[in-house]
Amino acid sequence: MFSLASGIYKQLTEKVEYNVIIVGPDNAGKSTFVENAKNICSISRNLVKKNLKKIHTTVGLNLGKIERNDMIINFWDLGGQEKLRSLWKNYINEAHGIVYVIDASDKDRFEEAKNTILYC
């Protein structure tokens, strides 16, 4: 009987988790995207918002999380430096989604951005 009640409770309270990788060239705005998403989703929760001007370049991996009623979204913000791009493929199989970020105001890097997507 306890296992039945436990199973029902777990099903009612369990949150579905999604993993989303954020990739793109360095300085494209990937970390800013993650922080903005967290800020937007925390408006009604009175959480402390990060000052977007204080975001530093990601070296390696930056983790972000949004937790809503029955869902958790884990953001894996992967560094965009050329030497780190070969690591992106290690995260693809665990991801439910990919967000590819480019800086639309940096036209000089469009060709690099186009080639960088091949690392995914």
mmCIF file of C-alpha atoms in Angstrom:
data_model
loop_
_atom_site.group_PDB
_atom_site.id
_atom_site.type_symbol
_atom_site.label_atom_id
_atom_site.label_comp_id
_atom_site.label_asym_id
_atom_site.label_seq_id
_atom_site.Cartn_x
_atom_site.Cartn_y
_atom_site.Cartn_z
ATOM 1 C CA MET A 1 0.000 0.000 0.000
ATOM 2 C CA PHE A 2 2.819 2.374 0.878
ATOM 3 C CA SER A 3 4.515 1.832 -2.485
ATOM 4 C CA LEU A 4 1.267 2.685 -4.289
ATOM 5 C CA ALA A 5 0.863 5.918 -2.327
ATOM 6 C CA SER A 6 4.542 6.695 -2.805
ATOM 7 C CA GLY A 7 4.270 6.135 -6.554
ATOM 8 C CA ILE A 8 1.209 8.366 -6.853
ATOM 9 C CA TYR A 9 2.866 11.107 -4.795
ATOM 10 C CA LYS A 10 6.008 10.930 -6.913
ATOM 11 C CA GLN A 11 4.034 11.148 -10.142
ATOM 12 C CA LEU A 12 2.084 14.164 -8.891
ATOM 13 C CA THR A 13 5.135 16.062 -7.653
ATOM 14 C CA GLU A 14 7.837 14.976 -10.097
ATOM 15 C CA LYS A 15 9.215 17.622 -12.425
ATOM 16 C CA VAL A 16 10.168 16.873 -16.003
ATOM 17 C CA GLU A 17 13.757 17.941 -16.751
ATOM 18 C CA TYR A 18 15.009 19.250 -20.069
ATOM 19 C CA ASN A 19 18.635 19.925 -20.970
ATOM 20 C CA VAL A 20 19.339 22.700 -23.451
ATOM 21 C CA ILE A 21 22.824 23.455 -24.735
ATOM 22 C CA ILE A 22 23.694 27.016 -25.677
ATOM 23 C CA VAL A 23 26.438 27.251 -28.312
ATOM 24 C CA GLY A 24 27.901 29.762 -30.727
ATOM 25 C CA PRO A 25 31.088 31.749 -31.293
ATOM 26 C CA ASP A 26 32.802 33.449 -28.374
ATOM 27 C CA ASN A 27 31.352 36.837 -27.355
ATOM 28 C CA ALA A 28 28.085 36.123 -29.193
ATOM 29 C CA GLY A 29 25.907 36.599 -26.103
ATOM 30 C CA LYS A 30 25.314 33.020 -24.953
ATOM 31 C CA SER A 31 25.715 33.728 -21.240
ATOM 32 C CA THR A 32 23.624 36.880 -21.581
ATOM 33 C CA PHE A 33 20.885 34.785 -23.215
ATOM 34 C CA VAL A 34 20.894 32.356 -20.271
ATOM 35 C CA GLU A 35 20.849 35.131 -17.666
ATOM 36 C CA ASN A 36 18.028 36.943 -19.494
ATOM 37 C CA ALA A 37 15.992 33.727 -19.638
ATOM 38 C CA LYS A 38 16.526 33.196 -15.913
ATOM 39 C CA ASN A 39 15.604 36.822 -15.160
ATOM 40 C CA ILE A 40 12.415 36.673 -17.232
ATOM 41 C CA CYS A 41 11.298 33.444 -15.578
ATOM 42 C CA SER A 42 12.077 34.707 -12.074
ATOM 43 C CA ILE A 43 10.082 37.966 -12.284
ATOM 44 C CA SER A 44 7.224 36.614 -10.211
ATOM 45 C CA ARG A 45 9.499 34.758 -7.833
ATOM 46 C CA ASN A 46 11.442 37.769 -6.473
ATOM 47 C CA LEU A 47 14.769 36.081 -7.100
ATOM 48 C CA VAL A 48 17.959 38.106 -7.178
ATOM 49 C CA LYS A 49 18.721 39.030 -10.750
ATOM 50 C CA LYS A 50 22.259 39.019 -12.070
ATOM 51 C CA ASN A 51 23.610 42.307 -13.405
ATOM 52 C CA LEU A 52 24.015 41.587 -17.119
ATOM 53 C CA LYS A 53 26.924 44.041 -17.362
ATOM 54 C CA LYS A 54 28.960 41.829 -15.030
ATOM 55 C CA ILE A 55 28.788 38.682 -17.146
ATOM 56 C CA HIS A 56 32.215 37.331 -18.052
ATOM 57 C CA THR A 57 33.299 35.153 -20.954
ATOM 58 C CA THR A 58 32.531 31.495 -20.302
ATOM 59 C CA VAL A 59 35.586 29.276 -20.203
ATOM 60 C CA GLY A 60 34.379 25.703 -20.343
ATOM 61 C CA LEU A 61 30.832 25.397 -19.041
ATOM 62 C CA ASN A 62 28.353 27.695 -17.306
ATOM 63 C CA LEU A 63 25.212 26.139 -15.842
ATOM 64 C CA GLY A 64 21.837 27.800 -15.533
ATOM 65 C CA LYS A 65 18.506 26.487 -14.315
ATOM 66 C CA ILE A 66 14.895 27.576 -14.610
ATOM 67 C CA GLU A 67 12.438 25.804 -12.367
ATOM 68 C CA ARG A 68 8.734 26.233 -12.987
ATOM 69 C CA ASN A 69 5.629 24.410 -11.757
ATOM 70 C CA ASP A 70 6.181 20.950 -13.238
ATOM 71 C CA MET A 71 9.312 21.520 -15.296
ATOM 72 C CA ILE A 72 13.036 22.167 -14.926
ATOM 73 C CA ILE A 73 15.139 23.530 -17.783
ATOM 74 C CA ASN A 74 18.886 23.082 -17.385
ATOM 75 C CA PHE A 75 20.973 25.372 -19.575
ATOM 76 C CA TRP A 76 24.472 24.243 -20.472
ATOM 77 C CA ASP A 77 26.199 27.379 -21.724
ATOM 78 C CA LEU A 78 29.282 26.078 -23.531
ATOM 79 C CA GLY A 79 32.321 28.266 -24.130
ATOM 80 C CA GLY A 80 32.608 29.474 -27.712
ATOM 81 C CA GLN A 81 36.368 29.837 -27.992
ATOM 82 C CA GLU A 82 37.797 27.939 -30.937
ATOM 83 C CA LYS A 83 39.790 25.547 -28.737
ATOM 84 C CA LEU A 84 36.604 24.563 -26.832
ATOM 85 C CA ARG A 85 34.280 23.952 -29.786
ATOM 86 C CA SER A 86 35.409 20.369 -30.286
ATOM 87 C CA LEU A 87 33.897 19.598 -26.847
ATOM 88 C CA TRP A 88 30.377 20.605 -27.903
ATOM 89 C CA LYS A 89 29.664 17.209 -29.449
ATOM 90 C CA ASN A 90 30.092 15.605 -26.007
ATOM 91 C CA TYR A 91 26.896 17.319 -24.835
ATOM 92 C CA ILE A 92 24.661 16.742 -27.875
ATOM 93 C CA ASN A 93 23.365 13.277 -26.878
ATOM 94 C CA GLU A 94 22.155 14.493 -23.478
ATOM 95 C CA ALA A 95 20.443 17.603 -24.863
ATOM 96 C CA HIS A 96 16.759 17.975 -25.559
ATOM 97 C CA GLY A 97 17.378 21.198 -27.452
ATOM 98 C CA ILE A 98 20.098 23.437 -28.855
ATOM 99 C CA VAL A 99 20.149 27.225 -28.978
ATOM 100 C CA TYR A 100 22.720 28.614 -31.414
ATOM 101 C CA VAL A 101 23.546 32.245 -30.622
ATOM 102 C CA ILE A 102 25.249 34.760 -32.898
ATOM 103 C CA ASP A 103 25.825 38.473 -32.463
ATOM 104 C CA ALA A 104 23.770 39.963 -35.296
ATOM 105 C CA SER A 105 25.530 43.306 -34.881
ATOM 106 C CA ASP A 106 28.978 41.780 -35.560
ATOM 107 C CA LYS A 107 28.756 41.328 -39.332
ATOM 108 C CA ASP A 108 32.513 40.716 -39.560
ATOM 109 C CA ARG A 109 32.023 37.366 -37.784
ATOM 110 C CA PHE A 110 29.064 36.027 -39.791
ATOM 111 C CA GLU A 111 31.267 33.704 -41.840
ATOM 112 C CA GLU A 112 32.890 32.360 -38.667
ATOM 113 C CA ALA A 113 29.434 31.895 -37.109
ATOM 114 C CA LYS A 114 28.301 29.969 -40.184
ATOM 115 C CA ASN A 115 31.327 27.658 -39.971
ATOM 116 C CA THR A 116 31.099 27.286 -36.197
ATOM 117 C CA ILE A 117 27.682 25.634 -36.374
ATOM 118 C CA LEU A 118 29.381 22.622 -37.970
ATOM 119 C CA TYR A 119 30.802 21.727 -34.532
ATOM 120 C CA CYS A 120 27.268 20.830 -33.422
#
